[in-house]
Structure formats: structure tokens, C-alpha cells
C-alpha positions as MATLAB code, in Angstrom:
seq = 'MSVKVFKPQLLTLLPDLGYSGVELLSSYLVALTIEKGDVIVKQGSLDKDVFFPMNGKFSVFERLKIDDSDVVLQTATFPGPSIVGEVSILTDSKRTASVMAMEKADCLILTKKKLDSLILDHPVLMVELQKTFASLLYDRQTRMSDKVRNLILTEDESVQSRLDKLGKFTGKATIVSEQFANALFDKA';
ca = [
       0.000    0.000    0.000;
       1.324    3.428   -0.955;
       0.768    6.783    0.738;
       0.044    8.259   -2.741;
      -3.240    6.328   -2.944;
      -4.602    8.289    0.023;
      -3.702   11.847   -1.021;
      -7.330   12.726   -1.929;
      -8.509   11.644    1.562;
      -5.641   13.590    3.168;
      -6.605   16.691    1.218;
     -10.207   16.326    2.428;
      -8.981   15.779    5.991;
      -6.443   18.636    5.881;
      -7.899   21.213    3.458;
      -5.955   24.138    4.959;
      -2.681   22.502    3.904;
      -3.680   22.665    0.245;
      -2.433   20.289   -2.420;
       1.224   21.296   -2.087;
       1.101   20.948    1.710;
      -0.458   17.484    1.481;
       2.161   16.573   -1.112;
       4.946   17.624    1.289;
       3.332   15.937    4.285;
       2.885   12.697    2.319;
       6.641   12.299    2.000;
       6.871   12.131    5.832;
       4.091    9.539    6.274;
       4.325    5.765    6.498;
       1.469    3.519    5.316;
       0.445    0.599    7.500;
      -2.394   -1.932    7.572;
      -4.084   -2.050   10.977;
      -5.805   -5.288   11.959;
      -9.086   -5.558   13.861;
      -8.307   -5.364   17.592;
      -5.009   -3.486   17.187;
      -4.575   -0.684   19.718;
      -2.938    2.206   17.858;
      -2.918    4.629   20.801;
      -2.660    3.515   24.429;
      -3.843    5.761   27.282;
      -0.915    6.825   29.494;
       1.728    6.172   26.825;
       4.319    8.863   26.111;
       4.671    8.086   22.380;
       3.987   10.973   20.006;
       3.040    9.357   16.684;
       0.039   10.833   14.858;
      -2.251    8.448   13.004;
      -4.394    9.185    9.972;
      -6.834    6.245    9.627;
      -7.954    6.343    6.002;
     -10.802    3.853    6.344;
     -12.152    1.316    8.798;
     -13.804    1.957   12.143;
     -12.157    2.838   15.450;
     -13.311    3.173   19.058;
     -11.940    5.397   21.805;
     -11.667    4.079   25.368;
     -10.731    5.728   28.648;
      -9.706    3.876   31.783;
     -11.078    5.209   35.049;
     -10.556    4.091   38.619;
     -13.679    4.204   40.772;
     -12.709    3.237   44.302;
     -10.469    0.242   43.550;
     -12.350   -0.906   40.459;
     -11.126   -0.520   36.886;
     -13.789    0.985   34.644;
     -13.504    1.315   30.874;
     -15.514    4.090   29.270;
     -16.098    3.905   25.507;
     -16.270    7.584   24.592;
     -16.526    7.451   20.804;
     -16.596    5.341   17.678;
     -15.621    6.932   14.381;
     -14.828    5.983   10.785;
     -11.749    6.867    8.771;
     -10.579    9.150    7.380;
      -9.726   10.827   10.654;
      -6.854   12.053   12.817;
      -5.763   10.291   16.016;
      -3.030   11.188   18.480;
      -2.931   14.936   17.961;
      -3.570   15.766   21.639;
      -0.181   14.532   22.840;
       1.568   16.532   20.102;
      -0.183   19.757   21.115;
       0.159   19.275   24.866;
       3.398   17.253   25.061;
       1.626   14.968   27.502;
       0.655   11.345   27.970;
      -2.015    9.846   25.748;
      -5.452   10.753   27.114;
      -7.288    7.700   25.753;
      -6.779    4.420   23.932;
      -7.892    3.874   20.344;
      -8.645    0.409   18.972;
      -9.365   -0.691   15.419;
     -12.824   -2.267   15.285;
     -12.124   -3.576   11.790;
      -9.168   -3.887    9.435;
      -8.042   -0.481    8.164;
      -5.404    1.378    6.205;
      -3.582    3.977    8.231;
      -0.953    6.638    7.561;
       1.436    7.426   10.402;
       3.498   10.512   11.114;
       6.118    9.138   13.515;
       7.720   11.347   16.168;
      11.034   11.166   14.317;
       9.412   12.249   11.033;
       7.422   14.907   12.884;
      10.658   16.386   14.254;
      12.094   16.436   10.718;
       8.929   18.095    9.393;
       9.241   20.836   12.025;
      12.816   21.577   10.963;
      12.285   21.188    7.209;
       8.885   22.883    6.816;
       7.954   24.975    9.878;
       5.142   26.839    8.091;
       3.507   23.554    7.092;
       3.857   22.334   10.680;
       2.113   25.480   11.969;
      -0.818   24.796    9.632;
      -0.925   21.162   10.724;
      -0.925   22.170   14.400;
      -3.749   24.647   13.750;
      -5.742   21.762   12.255;
      -4.949   19.612   15.312;
      -5.998   22.426   17.672;
      -9.246   22.965   15.759;
     -10.013   19.249   15.959;
      -9.341   19.245   19.695;
     -11.566   22.312   20.150;
     -14.407   20.695   18.163;
     -14.214   17.477   20.202;
     -14.143   19.350   23.513;
     -17.071   21.563   22.493;
     -19.175   18.551   21.410;
     -18.468   16.767   24.699;
     -19.274   19.862   26.779;
     -22.511   20.409   24.876;
     -23.479   16.762   25.306;
     -22.852   16.821   29.062;
     -24.654   20.146   29.482;
     -27.646   18.911   27.505;
     -27.873   15.746   29.600;
     -27.726   17.706   32.836;
     -30.189   20.349   31.678;
     -32.888   17.889   30.611;
     -32.976   15.542   33.615;
     -34.973   17.418   36.254;
     -38.373   19.073   36.214;
     -37.575   22.557   37.472;
     -35.199   24.981   35.800;
     -33.607   25.837   39.148;
     -32.822   22.204   40.001;
     -31.221   21.776   36.560;
     -29.139   24.918   37.070;
     -28.103   23.739   40.549;
     -26.939   20.419   39.096;
     -25.100   22.172   36.230;
     -23.426   24.480   38.752;
     -21.873   21.500   40.532;
     -19.908   20.729   37.359;
     -19.293   24.108   35.769;
     -19.532   26.801   38.422;
     -22.470   28.939   39.409;
     -25.306   28.982   36.854;
     -27.766   31.865   37.149;
     -30.819   33.036   35.228;
     -30.123   36.626   34.111;
     -31.906   39.326   32.172;
     -31.652   39.388   28.393;
     -29.961   42.795   28.658;
     -27.197   41.400   30.905;
     -26.713   38.355   28.650;
     -26.464   40.606   25.577;
     -23.860   42.750   27.325;
     -21.698   39.679   27.983;
     -22.022   37.736   24.729;
     -22.270   38.118   20.973;
     -25.559   36.916   19.562;
     -25.340   33.392   18.169;
];
């Protein structure tokens, strides 16, 4: 399998890089077949490879400890093409979740070594790639926050009890006048 085959998917996935940026990035990527059940990212790991699943289906898992019990939370399932592993690049931290292939898939990988070369060889391209990673992270965080808020705000009967529950997670939640809200925020 060749990286060249997946350039159209990469361009769709990374439109801000443009054709020439995807062409440059492609020379730093390695193609790999991922088998069903393979874990491509492991929560807690310090590795910094970025994965671009081009097809297949993947699930995201987080390990939690509740008292002394191990709990696994499946937080998402998504199809390729996608981007996986960008959080540890942006934050220089441990992996925040594990990602497992739910079916056989083709995947492009930007290894840490190649990433370091890309930074030195093409810093402007790397800035654009990091902006894409940051945007993806922002979108995921916003969707999760909205989902949690919506769950909390639809459970109870009274508005005040819903706001009290929301306040436990986010800080004080208060009903305000439209004038005050308009002074604080742009209209959606």
C-alpha cells in the first residue's frame, strides 16, 4: 500500500494545507495496515506518533478508577478518514485515551522522528498542521461539553434544580436578564 493512494482523503482531511502541503506531508508519512483489535494509541503512553486512519472503524476508550475498580468508558466510535493522536503533540503529555481498530483499516502514520524532521524542514507547514490539530481538539471538547450540558439540563423538572446540578460541574449557573446576557455575549 502506498501513501500516494490516500492523497485525496488527506486533502479532504487537511484542506488548509492545500495540495502542495499534502504533497509535502505525504513524504513524511508511512502507510500501514491495521488489523481488527489493534490498539494504535494507548492511554498513558508517552509516544507521540500521529495516526491518519484512512478507512475502517475505530473506538476510543478511557480507563477510570472508581474506588479500587477498573472501569472502561467507551467515549466514541468513528470511521476513517480521521486524525488520532494529535492531543499529545499539542500538549506534550501522555495519551489521554486508547484507540482500537474495530475492523481492518489502512492507516498513515506521522512518527515522532518524522514529525521532528517536518518541524525543521517545513515549519510553516507544521504550523498549519498544528492549527488543524488544535481545531479538531476544540471541536471534540465543544461537542463533549454540549453533550454533558444537555444531559444535565434535561434531567430534572424545574429549571432551578437543573441549574443547581449544572453548577456543581461548571460553576455557578444563574438566570439573568436578556440585557445582561447581551452585554456579555455576541448573539449566536
